mmCIF file of C-alpha atoms in Angstrom:
data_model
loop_
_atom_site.group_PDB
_atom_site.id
_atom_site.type_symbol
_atom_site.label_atom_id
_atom_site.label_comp_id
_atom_site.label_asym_id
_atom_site.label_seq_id
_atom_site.Cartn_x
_atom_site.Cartn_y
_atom_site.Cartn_z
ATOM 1 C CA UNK A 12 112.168 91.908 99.148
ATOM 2 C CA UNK A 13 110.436 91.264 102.554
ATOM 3 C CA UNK A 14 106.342 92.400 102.686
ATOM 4 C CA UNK A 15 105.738 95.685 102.411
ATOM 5 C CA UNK A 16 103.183 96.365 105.007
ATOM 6 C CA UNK A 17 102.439 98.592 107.721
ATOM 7 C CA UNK A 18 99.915 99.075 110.494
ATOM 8 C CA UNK A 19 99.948 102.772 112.189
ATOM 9 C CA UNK A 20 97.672 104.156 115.149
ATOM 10 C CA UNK A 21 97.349 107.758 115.622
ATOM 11 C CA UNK A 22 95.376 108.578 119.001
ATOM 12 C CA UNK A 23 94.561 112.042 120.078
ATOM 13 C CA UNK A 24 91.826 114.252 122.177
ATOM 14 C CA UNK A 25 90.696 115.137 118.418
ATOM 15 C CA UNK A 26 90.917 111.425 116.403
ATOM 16 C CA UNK A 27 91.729 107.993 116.667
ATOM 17 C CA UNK A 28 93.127 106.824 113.485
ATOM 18 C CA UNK A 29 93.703 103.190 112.424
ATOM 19 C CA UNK A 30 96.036 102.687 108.798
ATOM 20 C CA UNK A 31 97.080 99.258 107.744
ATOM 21 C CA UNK A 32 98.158 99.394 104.023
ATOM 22 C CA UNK A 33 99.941 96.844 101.748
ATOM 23 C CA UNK A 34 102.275 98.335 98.872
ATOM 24 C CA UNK A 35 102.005 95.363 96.365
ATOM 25 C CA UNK A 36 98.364 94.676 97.251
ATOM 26 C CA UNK A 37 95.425 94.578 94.572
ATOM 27 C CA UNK A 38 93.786 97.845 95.313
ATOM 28 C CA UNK A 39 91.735 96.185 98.207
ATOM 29 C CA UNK A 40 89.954 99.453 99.843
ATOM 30 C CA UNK A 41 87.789 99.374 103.098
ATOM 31 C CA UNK A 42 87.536 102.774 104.423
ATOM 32 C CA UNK A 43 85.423 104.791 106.648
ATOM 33 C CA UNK A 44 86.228 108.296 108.079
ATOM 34 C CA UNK A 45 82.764 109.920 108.532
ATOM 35 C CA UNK A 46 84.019 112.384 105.538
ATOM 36 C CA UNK A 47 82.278 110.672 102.239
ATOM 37 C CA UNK A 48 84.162 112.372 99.730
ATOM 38 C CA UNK A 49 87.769 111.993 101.352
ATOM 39 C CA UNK A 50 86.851 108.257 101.430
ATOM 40 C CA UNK A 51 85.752 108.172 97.824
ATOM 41 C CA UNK A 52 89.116 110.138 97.026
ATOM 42 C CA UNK A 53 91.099 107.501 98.899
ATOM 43 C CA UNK A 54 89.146 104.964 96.944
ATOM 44 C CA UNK A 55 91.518 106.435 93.788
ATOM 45 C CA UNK A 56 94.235 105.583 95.487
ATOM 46 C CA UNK A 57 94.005 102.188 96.021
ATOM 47 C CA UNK A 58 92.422 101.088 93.489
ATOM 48 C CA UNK A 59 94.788 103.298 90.509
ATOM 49 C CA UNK A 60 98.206 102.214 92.877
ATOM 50 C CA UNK A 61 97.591 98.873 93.506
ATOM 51 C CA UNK A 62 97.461 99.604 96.886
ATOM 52 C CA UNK A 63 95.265 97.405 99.725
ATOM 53 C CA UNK A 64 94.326 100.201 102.148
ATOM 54 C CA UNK A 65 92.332 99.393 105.538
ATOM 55 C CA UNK A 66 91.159 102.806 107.336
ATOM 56 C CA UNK A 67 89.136 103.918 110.173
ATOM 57 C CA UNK A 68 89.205 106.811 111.466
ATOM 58 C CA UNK A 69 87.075 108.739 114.372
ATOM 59 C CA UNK A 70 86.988 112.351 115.197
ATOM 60 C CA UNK A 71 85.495 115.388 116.346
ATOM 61 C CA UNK A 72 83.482 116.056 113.176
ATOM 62 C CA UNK A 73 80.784 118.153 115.188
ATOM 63 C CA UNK A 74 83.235 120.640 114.807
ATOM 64 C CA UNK A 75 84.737 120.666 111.087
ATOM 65 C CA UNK A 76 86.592 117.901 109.560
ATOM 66 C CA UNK A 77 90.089 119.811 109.752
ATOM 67 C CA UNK A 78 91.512 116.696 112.286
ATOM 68 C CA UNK A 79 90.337 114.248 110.795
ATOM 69 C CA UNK A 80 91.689 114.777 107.785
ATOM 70 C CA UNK A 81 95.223 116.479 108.770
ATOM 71 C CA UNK A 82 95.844 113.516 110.966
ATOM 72 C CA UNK A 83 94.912 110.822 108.373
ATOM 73 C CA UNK A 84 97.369 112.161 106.301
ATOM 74 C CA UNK A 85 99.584 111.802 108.693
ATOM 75 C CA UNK A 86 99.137 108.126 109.609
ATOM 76 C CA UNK A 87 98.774 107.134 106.279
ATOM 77 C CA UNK A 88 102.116 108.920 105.832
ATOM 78 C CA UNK A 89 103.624 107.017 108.508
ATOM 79 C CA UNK A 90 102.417 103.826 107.306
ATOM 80 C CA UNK A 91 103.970 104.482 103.438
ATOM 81 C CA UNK A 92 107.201 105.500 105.829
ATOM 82 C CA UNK A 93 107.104 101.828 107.437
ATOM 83 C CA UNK A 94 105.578 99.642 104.427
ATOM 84 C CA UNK A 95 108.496 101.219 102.145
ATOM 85 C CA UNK A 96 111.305 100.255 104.117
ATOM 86 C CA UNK A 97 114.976 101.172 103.217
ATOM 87 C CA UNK A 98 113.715 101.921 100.115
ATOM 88 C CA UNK A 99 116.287 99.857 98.293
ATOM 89 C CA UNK A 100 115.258 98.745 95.042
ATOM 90 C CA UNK A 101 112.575 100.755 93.851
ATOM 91 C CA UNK A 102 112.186 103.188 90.950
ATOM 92 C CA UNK A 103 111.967 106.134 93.939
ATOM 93 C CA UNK A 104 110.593 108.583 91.270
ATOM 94 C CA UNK A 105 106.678 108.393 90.202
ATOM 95 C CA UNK A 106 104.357 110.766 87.586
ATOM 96 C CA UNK A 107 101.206 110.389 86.336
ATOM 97 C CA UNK A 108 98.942 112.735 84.097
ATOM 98 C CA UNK A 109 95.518 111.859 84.495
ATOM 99 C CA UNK A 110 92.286 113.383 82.695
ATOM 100 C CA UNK A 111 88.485 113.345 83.586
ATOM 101 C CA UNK A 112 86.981 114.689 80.982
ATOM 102 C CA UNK A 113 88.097 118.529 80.820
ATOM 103 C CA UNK A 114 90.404 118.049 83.981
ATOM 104 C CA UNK A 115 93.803 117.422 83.620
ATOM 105 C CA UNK A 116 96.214 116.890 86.470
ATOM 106 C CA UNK A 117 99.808 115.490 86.783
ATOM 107 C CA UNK A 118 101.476 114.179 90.052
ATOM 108 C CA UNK A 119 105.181 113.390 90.344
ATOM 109 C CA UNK A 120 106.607 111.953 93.515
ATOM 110 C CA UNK A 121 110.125 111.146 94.684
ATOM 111 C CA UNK A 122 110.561 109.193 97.718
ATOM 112 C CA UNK A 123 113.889 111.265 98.944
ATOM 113 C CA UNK A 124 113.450 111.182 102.532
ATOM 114 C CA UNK A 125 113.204 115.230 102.026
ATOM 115 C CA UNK A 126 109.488 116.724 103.023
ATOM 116 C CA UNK A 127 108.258 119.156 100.351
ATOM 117 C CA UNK A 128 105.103 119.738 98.664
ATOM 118 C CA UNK A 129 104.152 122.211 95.632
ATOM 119 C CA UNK A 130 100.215 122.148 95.320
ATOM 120 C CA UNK A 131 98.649 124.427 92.363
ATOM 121 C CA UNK A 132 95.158 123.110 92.177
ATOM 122 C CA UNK A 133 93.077 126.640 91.570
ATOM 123 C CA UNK A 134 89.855 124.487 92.372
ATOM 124 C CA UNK A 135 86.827 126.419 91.259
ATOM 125 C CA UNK A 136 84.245 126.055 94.094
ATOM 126 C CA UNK A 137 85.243 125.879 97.696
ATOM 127 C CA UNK A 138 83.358 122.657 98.589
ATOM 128 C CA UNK A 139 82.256 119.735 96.552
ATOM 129 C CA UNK A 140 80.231 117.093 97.920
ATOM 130 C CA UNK A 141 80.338 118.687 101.271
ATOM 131 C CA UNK A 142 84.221 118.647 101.759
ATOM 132 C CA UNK A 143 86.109 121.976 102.292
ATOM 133 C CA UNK A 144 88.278 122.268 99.161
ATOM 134 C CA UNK A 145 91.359 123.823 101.265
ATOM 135 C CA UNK A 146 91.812 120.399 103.502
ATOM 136 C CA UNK A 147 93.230 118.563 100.789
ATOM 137 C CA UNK A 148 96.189 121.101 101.132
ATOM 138 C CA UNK A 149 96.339 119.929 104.802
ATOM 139 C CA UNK A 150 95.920 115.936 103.937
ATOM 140 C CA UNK A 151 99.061 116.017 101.490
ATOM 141 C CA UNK A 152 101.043 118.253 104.127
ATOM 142 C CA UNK A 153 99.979 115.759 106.523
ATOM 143 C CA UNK A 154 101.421 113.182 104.299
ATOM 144 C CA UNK A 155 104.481 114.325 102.846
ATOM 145 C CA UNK A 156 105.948 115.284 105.863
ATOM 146 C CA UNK A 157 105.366 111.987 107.414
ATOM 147 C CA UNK A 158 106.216 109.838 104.260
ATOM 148 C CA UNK A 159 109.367 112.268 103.859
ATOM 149 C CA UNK A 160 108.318 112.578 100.368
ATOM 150 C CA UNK A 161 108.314 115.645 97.191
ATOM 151 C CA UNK A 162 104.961 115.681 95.948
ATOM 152 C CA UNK A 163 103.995 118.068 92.899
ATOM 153 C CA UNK A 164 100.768 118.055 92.861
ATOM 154 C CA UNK A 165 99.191 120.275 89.778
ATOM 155 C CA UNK A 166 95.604 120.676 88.102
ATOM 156 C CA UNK A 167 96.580 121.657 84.234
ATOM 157 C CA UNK A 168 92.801 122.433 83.213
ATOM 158 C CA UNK A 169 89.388 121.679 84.880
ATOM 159 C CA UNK A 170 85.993 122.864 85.410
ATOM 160 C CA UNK A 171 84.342 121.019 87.623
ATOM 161 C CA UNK A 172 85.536 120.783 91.197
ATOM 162 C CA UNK A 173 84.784 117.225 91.627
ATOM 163 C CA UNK A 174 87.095 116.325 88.220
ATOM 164 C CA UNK A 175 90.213 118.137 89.466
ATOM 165 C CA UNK A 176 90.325 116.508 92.804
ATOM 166 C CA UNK A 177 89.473 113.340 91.316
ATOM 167 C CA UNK A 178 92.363 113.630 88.797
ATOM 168 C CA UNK A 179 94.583 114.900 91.159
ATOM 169 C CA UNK A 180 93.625 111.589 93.660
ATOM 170 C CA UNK A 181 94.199 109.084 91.019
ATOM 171 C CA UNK A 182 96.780 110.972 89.302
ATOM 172 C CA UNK A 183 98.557 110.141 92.592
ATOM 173 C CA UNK A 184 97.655 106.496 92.980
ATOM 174 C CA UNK A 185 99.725 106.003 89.607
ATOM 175 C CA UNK A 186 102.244 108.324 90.993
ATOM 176 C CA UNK A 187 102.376 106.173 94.241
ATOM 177 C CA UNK A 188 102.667 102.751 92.069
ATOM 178 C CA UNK A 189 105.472 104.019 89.560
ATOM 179 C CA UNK A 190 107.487 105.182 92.318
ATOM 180 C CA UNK A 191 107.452 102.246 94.435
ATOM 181 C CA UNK A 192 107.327 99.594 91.817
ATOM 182 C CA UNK A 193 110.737 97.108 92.259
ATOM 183 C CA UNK A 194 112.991 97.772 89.620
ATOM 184 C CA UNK A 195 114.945 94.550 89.131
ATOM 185 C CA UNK A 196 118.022 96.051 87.283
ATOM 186 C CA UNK A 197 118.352 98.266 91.199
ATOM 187 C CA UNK A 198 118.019 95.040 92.968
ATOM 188 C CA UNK A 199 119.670 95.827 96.620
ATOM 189 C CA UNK A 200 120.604 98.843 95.422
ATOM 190 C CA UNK A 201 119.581 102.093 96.961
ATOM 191 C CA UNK A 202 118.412 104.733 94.646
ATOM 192 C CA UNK A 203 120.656 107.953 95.555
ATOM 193 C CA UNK A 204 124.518 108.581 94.782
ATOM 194 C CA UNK A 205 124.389 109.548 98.266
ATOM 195 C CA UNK A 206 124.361 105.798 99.634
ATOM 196 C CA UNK A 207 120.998 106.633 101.660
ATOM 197 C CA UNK A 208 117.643 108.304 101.177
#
């Protein structure tokens, strides 16, 4: 199986975007997108997939953060789309359940090439650490329909804002690394009775 890397630009009036990510990295992270607690989120990511992850992003935070974050889940979308290839040979589906202490959340993924996200996170505070709860909702949008990925993304139990999003983030990093691990026994095979994905 060739690298599976990608390097995406997104430029716009509202934010320039720049995504370079490497699926069978070592959860190398170097992020900055002016929104602290997105890039602490993304931090999850990389570090519980096993994904290297290079972002910077720019954009017209003097007004909210709603384009910078939509659009970084779009490139970053968009770079999973182009890192993941045909998408023969990997396991395709993903899960994880991941607690922090009274949160519990569990993420399951299936790289189908069909867009579609069901997000029940009843987050109990509409900010934490400064970040407007509801964008996260427009991140994973951002990302599933640019990834052409299902995402299920639900909080079981949790008190503390801060634990459910952080169990949902990680909770998707292992998602992310189950799915797109290389399953040797589907070696150059594609993982669909339809023949494509």
């Amino acid at each position: 199986m060739s690298d599976r890397i990608a390097s995406v630009e997104r430029n716009t009036l509202e934010t320039q975007i720049k995504v370079s990510i490497n699926l069978d990295g070592t959860g190398k992270f170097n992020c900055f997108t002016g929104v602290p607690f997105l890039d602490h989120m993304l931090e999850q990511v990389a570090r519980h997939g096993l994904i290297d992850l290079d972002i910077h992003a720019v954009g017209d935070l003097h007004i909210d953060a709603h384009h910078t974050v939509e659009d970084l889940g779009i490139t970053l979308g968009q770079a999973f789309d182009q890192a993941v290839g045909d998408k023969k040979g990997i396991k395709r589906y993903g899960h994880a359940y991941v607690p922090l202490d009274e949160s519990l959340s569990r993420v399951v993924i299936d790289f189908s090439g069909r867009p579609g996200l069901e997000m029940h996170v009843p987050f109990t505070r509409g900010s934490v650490g400064g970040f407007d709860v509801d964008l996260f909702s427009e991140f994973f949008h951002g990302f599933i329909n640019h990834s052409k990925t299902t995402l299920h993304l639900d909080n079981l139990r949790g008190k503390n804002t801060h634990h459910q999003a952080e169990t949902i983030f990680k909770a998707f990093g292992r998602a992310l690394r189950m799915a797109l691990e290389v399953d040797e026994r589907m070696a150059g095979q594609m993982p669909s009775t339809k023949g494509c994905l």
